[in-house]
Amino acid sequence: MARLAIVTGGATGIGKAIAHALAGDGDRVVILGRRADALEAAAAELNKATDADRVGWRQVDLTRPDQVEATAQALVDGGRTVDVLVNNAGGISSGPSDRLDELAELWRRDFDGNVLTTVLLTEALRPYLRRPGGRVIAISSVAAFRGAGSYGAAKAALHAWMYGLSAELAADGVTVNVVAPGFIPDTRFWDGRLTQDMYDARVGTIPMARAGTPEEVAAAVRYLAGPDSGYTTGQILQVNGGWVTGRG
Ligand SMILES: NC(=O)c1ccc[n+]([C@@H]2O[C@H](COP(=O)([O-])OP(=O)(O)OC[C@H]3O[C@@H](n4cnc5c(N)ncnc54)[C@H](OP(=O)(O)O)[C@@H]3O)[C@@H](O)[C@H]2O)c1
């Protein structure tokens, strides 16, 4: 039977590339997100691209415990086991504010959107992960290393969470890792925010002198999701063209 892989935020950007890679390998993939129209279109596109009917979708706001619970139950309905969980959903809300109430709201939004989205679904699916052999992967960011306000802080929190969970699940043969992408402009993440000056400034400080692609991030996830990575757990795999080198 095909493996079951869940990819959050799988309708766009990096998540869609991950879903494409896993479906291309023969996994049954369910993509999750808040916008039904985007999910439906992405699933249709991926099924056409892989010439198979392996990608399904479910609408859910992963910051909402009630919705996450219902989604998790639907995903494992009929006694299914989850082979691969890719916690990719996330985004940036942060910005400067000289009002503390506004600042508190921005920090909460980044924490909810990047940490709770990962923690809630992982906890809901934890009993149903394949043992041994399950794979949990979270997408953090170069921002966790370089510093970037509440967004970077929220992504860094995923690292500490991953270290703890990897230790808890290691004896069950389940691996837990993080992929930390660098600058990946071909994503909704940058929609409407990226000027040419910002692009040039970033590329100018990346040793490889170019941006990364969603497919390059997906390739790292594919390795960590695959059968050859069974002894790799509790790690952060950075995909950033050398922008930040290996420190944890
Ligand atoms: N692009 C970069 O340069 C870059 C660099 C480092 C890390 N990252 C990280 O990579 C991940 C993927 O982002 P991306 O760059 O591919 O941007 P993206 O295209 O905006 O993808 C984010 C996805 O997450 C989903 N999502 C966000 N909040 C959600 C929620 N509460 N519940 C369910 N789904 C939610 C979005 O769908 P809906 O809006 O429909 O819910 C969207 O499909 C993010 O975690 C991001 O922080 C990106």
mmCIF file of C-alpha atoms and ligand atoms in Angstrom:
data_model
loop_
_atom_site.group_PDB
_atom_site.id
_atom_site.type_symbol
_atom_site.label_atom_id
_atom_site.label_comp_id
_atom_site.label_asym_id
_atom_site.label_seq_id
_atom_site.Cartn_x
_atom_site.Cartn_y
_atom_site.Cartn_z
ATOM 1 C CA MET A 1 0.000 0.000 0.000
ATOM 2 C CA ALA A 2 1.226 3.520 -0.780
ATOM 3 C CA ARG A 3 2.581 5.566 2.109
ATOM 4 C CA LEU A 4 0.341 8.327 3.452
ATOM 5 C CA ALA A 5 2.030 11.749 3.497
ATOM 6 C CA ILE A 6 0.447 14.907 4.899
ATOM 7 C CA VAL A 7 1.811 18.250 3.673
ATOM 8 C CA THR A 8 0.515 21.384 5.369
ATOM 9 C CA GLY A 9 0.424 24.506 3.230
ATOM 10 C CA GLY A 10 0.676 22.186 0.240
ATOM 11 C CA ALA A 11 -1.346 24.325 -2.170
ATOM 12 C CA THR A 12 1.410 26.845 -2.834
ATOM 13 C CA GLY A 13 5.131 27.513 -2.938
ATOM 14 C CA ILE A 14 7.436 25.170 -1.059
ATOM 15 C CA GLY A 15 4.586 22.946 0.161
ATOM 16 C CA LYS A 16 3.332 22.351 -3.370
ATOM 17 C CA ALA A 17 6.838 21.374 -4.493
ATOM 18 C CA ILE A 18 7.069 18.954 -1.551
ATOM 19 C CA ALA A 19 3.686 17.431 -2.388
ATOM 20 C CA HIS A 20 4.813 17.091 -6.005
ATOM 21 C CA ALA A 21 8.032 15.318 -5.018
ATOM 22 C CA LEU A 22 6.298 12.874 -2.644
ATOM 23 C CA ALA A 23 3.430 12.118 -5.029
ATOM 24 C CA GLY A 24 5.994 11.587 -7.767
ATOM 25 C CA ASP A 25 7.611 8.951 -5.560
ATOM 26 C CA GLY A 26 4.271 7.129 -5.300
ATOM 27 C CA ASP A 27 3.023 8.403 -1.933
ATOM 28 C CA ARG A 28 -0.627 9.143 -1.337
ATOM 29 C CA VAL A 29 -0.473 12.843 -0.374
ATOM 30 C CA VAL A 30 -3.037 15.009 1.409
ATOM 31 C CA ILE A 31 -2.396 18.747 1.249
ATOM 32 C CA LEU A 32 -3.866 21.038 3.921
ATOM 33 C CA GLY A 33 -4.546 24.776 3.995
ATOM 34 C CA ARG A 34 -7.199 27.389 4.669
ATOM 35 C CA ARG A 35 -8.301 28.156 1.090
ATOM 36 C CA ALA A 36 -10.379 25.429 -0.538
ATOM 37 C CA ASP A 37 -10.107 26.899 -4.047
ATOM 38 C CA ALA A 38 -6.292 26.970 -3.900
ATOM 39 C CA LEU A 39 -6.147 23.421 -2.500
ATOM 40 C CA GLU A 40 -8.511 22.042 -5.124
ATOM 41 C CA ALA A 41 -6.587 23.700 -7.962
ATOM 42 C CA ALA A 42 -3.216 22.524 -6.635
ATOM 43 C CA ALA A 43 -4.397 18.937 -6.162
ATOM 44 C CA ALA A 44 -5.737 18.869 -9.728
ATOM 45 C CA GLU A 45 -2.473 20.337 -11.057
ATOM 46 C CA LEU A 46 -0.334 17.840 -9.121
ATOM 47 C CA ASN A 47 -2.472 14.871 -10.150
ATOM 48 C CA LYS A 48 -2.105 15.932 -13.779
ATOM 49 C CA ALA A 49 1.645 16.539 -13.412
ATOM 50 C CA THR A 50 2.242 13.125 -11.835
ATOM 51 C CA ASP A 51 -0.226 11.408 -14.154
ATOM 52 C CA ALA A 52 -1.903 9.756 -11.162
ATOM 53 C CA ASP A 53 -4.678 10.387 -8.672
ATOM 54 C CA ARG A 54 -2.573 10.459 -5.522
ATOM 55 C CA VAL A 55 -3.120 13.980 -4.177
ATOM 56 C CA GLY A 56 -6.160 14.875 -2.076
ATOM 57 C CA TRP A 57 -6.861 17.936 0.053
ATOM 58 C CA ARG A 58 -8.612 19.168 3.183
ATOM 59 C CA GLN A 59 -9.439 22.679 4.271
ATOM 60 C CA VAL A 60 -8.300 23.546 7.797
ATOM 61 C CA ASP A 61 -6.992 26.461 9.808
ATOM 62 C CA LEU A 62 -4.136 24.785 11.656
ATOM 63 C CA THR A 63 -4.124 27.404 14.409
ATOM 64 C CA ARG A 64 -7.572 26.177 15.521
ATOM 65 C CA PRO A 65 -7.458 23.152 17.875
ATOM 66 C CA ASP A 66 -11.043 22.100 17.061
ATOM 67 C CA GLN A 67 -10.386 22.117 13.318
ATOM 68 C CA VAL A 68 -7.064 20.324 13.713
ATOM 69 C CA GLU A 69 -8.663 17.597 15.802
ATOM 70 C CA ALA A 70 -11.416 17.018 13.231
ATOM 71 C CA THR A 71 -8.891 16.995 10.380
ATOM 72 C CA ALA A 72 -6.607 14.524 12.123
ATOM 73 C CA GLN A 73 -9.500 12.159 12.770
ATOM 74 C CA ALA A 74 -10.574 12.367 9.122
ATOM 75 C CA LEU A 75 -7.018 11.697 7.932
ATOM 76 C CA VAL A 76 -6.705 8.470 9.924
ATOM 77 C CA ASP A 77 -10.286 7.353 9.384
ATOM 78 C CA GLY A 78 -10.457 3.631 8.682
ATOM 79 C CA GLY A 79 -7.364 2.872 10.738
ATOM 80 C CA ARG A 80 -4.836 4.604 8.495
ATOM 81 C CA THR A 81 -1.323 5.219 9.705
ATOM 82 C CA VAL A 82 0.580 8.390 8.844
ATOM 83 C CA ASP A 83 3.964 7.673 7.273
ATOM 84 C CA VAL A 84 5.129 11.237 6.633
ATOM 85 C CA LEU A 85 4.016 14.498 8.232
ATOM 86 C CA VAL A 86 5.473 17.664 6.700
ATOM 87 C CA ASN A 87 4.641 20.737 8.769
ATOM 88 C CA ASN A 88 5.263 23.394 6.150
ATOM 89 C CA ALA A 89 2.405 25.873 6.718
ATOM 90 C CA GLY A 90 3.522 29.221 8.015
ATOM 91 C CA GLY A 91 4.168 32.809 7.135
ATOM 92 C CA ILE A 92 5.119 36.199 8.408
ATOM 93 C CA SER A 93 2.953 38.735 10.237
ATOM 94 C CA SER A 94 5.639 40.703 11.988
ATOM 95 C CA GLY A 95 6.337 44.363 11.521
ATOM 96 C CA PRO A 96 7.453 47.227 13.669
ATOM 97 C CA SER A 97 4.983 48.891 15.970
ATOM 98 C CA ASP A 98 5.391 51.428 18.724
ATOM 99 C CA ARG A 99 2.120 50.285 20.290
ATOM 100 C CA LEU A 100 2.529 47.420 22.709
ATOM 101 C CA ASP A 101 -0.970 46.037 22.172
ATOM 102 C CA GLU A 102 -0.301 45.872 18.413
ATOM 103 C CA LEU A 103 3.137 44.359 18.976
ATOM 104 C CA ALA A 104 1.632 41.680 21.210
ATOM 105 C CA GLU A 105 -0.888 40.811 18.507
ATOM 106 C CA LEU A 106 1.817 40.556 15.805
ATOM 107 C CA TRP A 107 4.000 38.310 17.954
ATOM 108 C CA ARG A 108 1.016 36.101 18.802
ATOM 109 C CA ARG A 109 0.102 35.824 15.131
ATOM 110 C CA ASP A 110 3.613 34.734 14.154
ATOM 111 C CA PHE A 111 3.728 32.253 17.010
ATOM 112 C CA ASP A 112 0.285 30.856 16.164
ATOM 113 C CA GLY A 113 0.978 30.742 12.436
ATOM 114 C CA ASN A 114 4.356 29.051 12.622
ATOM 115 C CA VAL A 115 4.491 27.148 15.911
ATOM 116 C CA LEU A 116 0.914 26.170 16.763
ATOM 117 C CA THR A 117 0.236 25.106 13.171
ATOM 118 C CA THR A 118 3.056 22.581 13.599
ATOM 119 C CA VAL A 119 2.583 21.522 17.214
ATOM 120 C CA LEU A 120 -1.201 21.013 17.138
ATOM 121 C CA LEU A 121 -1.283 18.795 14.061
ATOM 122 C CA THR A 122 1.754 16.806 15.146
ATOM 123 C CA GLU A 123 0.227 16.136 18.571
ATOM 124 C CA ALA A 124 -3.123 15.192 17.018
ATOM 125 C CA LEU A 125 -1.439 12.716 14.648
ATOM 126 C CA ARG A 126 1.241 11.507 17.059
ATOM 127 C CA PRO A 127 -0.608 8.302 18.059
ATOM 128 C CA TYR A 128 -1.091 7.436 14.384
ATOM 129 C CA LEU A 129 2.512 7.845 13.157
ATOM 130 C CA ARG A 130 4.006 4.690 11.672
ATOM 131 C CA ARG A 131 6.167 2.917 14.264
ATOM 132 C CA PRO A 132 8.856 2.240 13.263
ATOM 133 C CA GLY A 133 9.467 4.280 10.126
ATOM 134 C CA GLY A 134 7.382 7.438 10.641
ATOM 135 C CA ARG A 135 8.801 10.776 9.546
ATOM 136 C CA VAL A 136 8.006 14.203 10.995
ATOM 137 C CA ILE A 137 9.529 17.230 9.272
ATOM 138 C CA ALA A 138 9.002 20.902 10.019
ATOM 139 C CA ILE A 139 9.965 23.868 7.858
ATOM 140 C CA SER A 140 11.684 26.645 9.777
ATOM 141 C CA SER A 141 13.779 29.376 8.176
ATOM 142 C CA VAL A 142 17.151 31.021 7.829
ATOM 143 C CA ALA A 143 15.425 33.760 9.853
ATOM 144 C CA ALA A 144 15.751 31.520 12.926
ATOM 145 C CA PHE A 145 19.542 31.899 12.606
ATOM 146 C CA ARG A 146 19.845 35.440 11.268
ATOM 147 C CA GLY A 147 17.229 37.020 13.530
ATOM 148 C CA ALA A 148 14.033 38.545 12.203
ATOM 149 C CA GLY A 149 11.725 39.698 14.996
ATOM 150 C CA SER A 150 8.758 37.572 15.911
ATOM 151 C CA TYR A 151 8.967 35.514 12.712
ATOM 152 C CA GLY A 152 12.567 34.448 13.337
ATOM 153 C CA ALA A 153 11.797 33.837 16.997
ATOM 154 C CA ALA A 154 8.807 31.657 16.129
ATOM 155 C CA LYS A 155 10.852 29.630 13.648
ATOM 156 C CA ALA A 156 13.626 29.208 16.243
ATOM 157 C CA ALA A 157 11.020 27.843 18.648
ATOM 158 C CA LEU A 158 10.409 25.031 16.159
ATOM 159 C CA HIS A 159 14.034 23.968 16.585
ATOM 160 C CA ALA A 160 13.699 23.528 20.358
ATOM 161 C CA TRP A 161 10.368 21.745 19.874
ATOM 162 C CA MET A 162 11.929 19.411 17.301
ATOM 163 C CA TYR A 163 14.892 18.558 19.570
ATOM 164 C CA GLY A 164 12.512 17.457 22.319
ATOM 165 C CA LEU A 165 10.137 15.509 20.107
ATOM 166 C CA SER A 166 12.963 13.721 18.298
ATOM 167 C CA ALA A 167 14.209 12.397 21.642
ATOM 168 C CA GLU A 168 10.712 11.306 22.662
ATOM 169 C CA LEU A 169 10.013 9.420 19.420
ATOM 170 C CA ALA A 170 13.474 7.990 18.690
ATOM 171 C CA ALA A 171 12.840 4.722 20.538
ATOM 172 C CA ASP A 172 9.738 4.189 18.388
ATOM 173 C CA GLY A 173 11.828 4.486 15.221
ATOM 174 C CA VAL A 174 10.168 7.779 14.229
ATOM 175 C CA THR A 175 12.497 10.549 13.036
ATOM 176 C CA VAL A 176 11.839 14.252 13.616
ATOM 177 C CA ASN A 177 13.834 16.872 11.713
ATOM 178 C CA VAL A 178 13.703 20.453 10.469
ATOM 179 C CA VAL A 179 14.467 21.857 7.038
ATOM 180 C CA ALA A 180 15.445 25.534 7.181
ATOM 181 C CA PRO A 181 15.137 27.241 3.787
ATOM 182 C CA GLY A 182 16.946 30.420 2.826
ATOM 183 C CA PHE A 183 15.651 32.936 0.275
ATOM 184 C CA ILE A 184 12.952 31.285 -1.878
ATOM 185 C CA PRO A 185 11.219 34.086 -3.796
ATOM 186 C CA ASP A 186 8.953 31.997 -6.035
ATOM 187 C CA THR A 187 6.365 31.650 -3.241
ATOM 188 C CA ARG A 188 3.292 33.462 -1.919
ATOM 189 C CA PHE A 189 5.423 34.280 1.104
ATOM 190 C CA TRP A 190 7.028 37.089 -0.902
ATOM 191 C CA ASP A 191 3.925 38.164 -2.864
ATOM 192 C CA GLY A 192 3.658 41.937 -2.850
ATOM 193 C CA ARG A 193 6.599 42.377 -0.445
ATOM 194 C CA LEU A 194 9.681 41.881 -2.587
ATOM 195 C CA THR A 195 11.215 44.856 -4.359
ATOM 196 C CA GLN A 196 14.105 44.526 -6.795
ATOM 197 C CA ASP A 197 16.344 46.256 -4.248
ATOM 198 C CA MET A 198 15.440 43.697 -1.576
ATOM 199 C CA TYR A 199 16.015 40.871 -4.047
ATOM 200 C CA ASP A 200 19.435 42.209 -5.067
ATOM 201 C CA ALA A 201 20.469 42.857 -1.466
ATOM 202 C CA ARG A 202 19.649 39.298 -0.463
ATOM 203 C CA VAL A 203 21.261 37.638 -3.460
ATOM 204 C CA GLY A 204 24.301 39.884 -2.965
ATOM 205 C CA THR A 205 24.988 38.348 0.449
ATOM 206 C CA ILE A 206 24.316 34.713 -0.478
ATOM 207 C CA PRO A 207 27.623 32.945 -1.302
ATOM 208 C CA MET A 208 26.011 31.100 -4.228
ATOM 209 C CA ALA A 209 24.837 34.496 -5.527
ATOM 210 C CA ARG A 210 21.339 33.299 -6.316
ATOM 211 C CA ALA A 211 17.984 32.601 -4.739
ATOM 212 C CA GLY A 212 16.791 29.069 -4.013
ATOM 213 C CA THR A 213 13.810 27.278 -5.505
ATOM 214 C CA PRO A 214 10.893 25.447 -3.883
ATOM 215 C CA GLU A 215 12.122 22.293 -5.630
ATOM 216 C CA GLU A 216 15.513 22.532 -3.905
ATOM 217 C CA VAL A 217 13.803 22.701 -0.515
ATOM 218 C CA ALA A 218 11.512 19.837 -1.517
ATOM 219 C CA ALA A 219 14.556 17.711 -2.363
ATOM 220 C CA ALA A 220 15.826 18.062 1.224
ATOM 221 C CA VAL A 221 12.392 17.146 2.597
ATOM 222 C CA ARG A 222 12.212 14.194 0.238
ATOM 223 C CA TYR A 223 15.473 12.823 1.649
ATOM 224 C CA LEU A 224 14.314 13.225 5.260
ATOM 225 C CA ALA A 225 10.946 11.679 4.372
ATOM 226 C CA GLY A 226 12.512 8.743 2.593
ATOM 227 C CA PRO A 227 13.768 5.303 3.594
ATOM 228 C CA ASP A 228 17.478 6.252 3.543
ATOM 229 C CA SER A 229 17.276 8.763 6.406
ATOM 230 C CA GLY A 230 16.214 6.377 9.182
ATOM 231 C CA TYR A 231 19.237 7.148 11.408
ATOM 232 C CA THR A 232 18.951 10.927 11.004
ATOM 233 C CA THR A 233 16.877 12.569 13.701
ATOM 234 C CA GLY A 234 16.962 15.753 15.772
ATOM 235 C CA GLN A 235 18.700 17.671 12.954
ATOM 236 C CA ILE A 236 18.297 20.939 11.077
ATOM 237 C CA LEU A 237 19.047 20.716 7.363
ATOM 238 C CA GLN A 238 19.706 24.196 5.976
ATOM 239 C CA VAL A 239 18.990 24.874 2.302
ATOM 240 C CA ASN A 240 20.274 28.391 1.763
ATOM 241 C CA GLY A 241 23.161 28.565 -0.728
ATOM 242 C CA GLY A 242 25.647 28.993 2.104
ATOM 243 C CA TRP A 243 23.955 32.118 3.505
ATOM 244 C CA VAL A 244 24.242 30.744 7.038
ATOM 245 C CA THR A 245 26.538 27.825 7.663
ATOM 246 C CA GLY A 246 25.930 24.879 9.974
ATOM 247 C CA ARG A 247 25.162 26.004 13.458
ATOM 248 C CA GLY A 248 22.277 24.695 15.509
HETATM 249 N N1 LIG B 1 9.707 31.698 0.817
HETATM 250 C C1 LIG B 1 10.792 31.824 1.589
HETATM 251 O O1 LIG B 1 11.749 32.565 1.258
HETATM 252 C C2 LIG B 1 10.869 31.058 2.881
HETATM 253 C C3 LIG B 1 12.114 31.022 3.542
HETATM 254 C C4 LIG B 1 12.214 30.314 4.721
HETATM 255 C C5 LIG B 1 11.130 29.638 5.235
HETATM 256 N N2 LIG B 1 9.919 29.702 4.579
HETATM 257 C C6 LIG B 1 8.813 28.942 5.165
HETATM 258 O O2 LIG B 1 8.390 27.983 4.213
HETATM 259 C C7 LIG B 1 7.047 27.606 4.490
HETATM 260 C C8 LIG B 1 6.231 27.621 3.202
HETATM 261 O O3 LIG B 1 6.089 28.964 2.799
HETATM 262 P P1 LIG B 1 6.185 29.441 1.276
HETATM 263 O O4 LIG B 1 7.412 30.250 1.154
HETATM 264 O O5 LIG B 1 5.977 28.298 0.339
HETATM 265 O O6 LIG B 1 4.972 30.479 1.211
HETATM 266 P P2 LIG B 1 3.442 30.277 0.848
HETATM 267 O O7 LIG B 1 3.343 29.996 -0.598
HETATM 268 O O8 LIG B 1 2.754 31.470 1.399
HETATM 269 O O9 LIG B 1 2.989 28.978 1.650
HETATM 270 C C9 LIG B 1 2.447 28.986 2.940
HETATM 271 C C10 LIG B 1 1.320 27.989 2.980
HETATM 272 O O10 LIG B 1 0.875 27.801 4.320
HETATM 273 C C11 LIG B 1 -0.537 27.789 4.345
HETATM 274 N N3 LIG B 1 -0.968 28.254 5.651
HETATM 275 C C12 LIG B 1 -0.557 29.386 6.284
HETATM 276 N N4 LIG B 1 -1.177 29.502 7.472
HETATM 277 C C13 LIG B 1 -1.982 28.419 7.605
HETATM 278 C C14 LIG B 1 -2.894 27.996 8.602
HETATM 279 N N5 LIG B 1 -3.123 28.718 9.720
HETATM 280 N N6 LIG B 1 -3.561 26.832 8.420
HETATM 281 C C15 LIG B 1 -3.360 26.104 7.297
HETATM 282 N N7 LIG B 1 -2.527 26.472 6.316
HETATM 283 C C16 LIG B 1 -1.844 27.622 6.455
HETATM 284 C C17 LIG B 1 -0.939 28.733 3.200
HETATM 285 O O11 LIG B 1 -2.212 28.424 2.666
HETATM 286 P P3 LIG B 1 -3.543 29.251 3.083
HETATM 287 O O12 LIG B 1 -3.160 30.701 3.091
HETATM 288 O O13 LIG B 1 -4.538 28.895 2.050
HETATM 289 O O14 LIG B 1 -3.899 28.733 4.427
HETATM 290 C C18 LIG B 1 0.128 28.451 2.154
HETATM 291 O O15 LIG B 1 -0.262 27.406 1.287
HETATM 292 C C19 LIG B 1 6.547 28.588 5.558
HETATM 293 O O16 LIG B 1 6.583 27.959 6.813
HETATM 294 C C20 LIG B 1 7.550 29.716 5.498
HETATM 295 O O17 LIG B 1 7.640 30.407 6.719
HETATM 296 C C21 LIG B 1 9.779 30.384 3.419
#
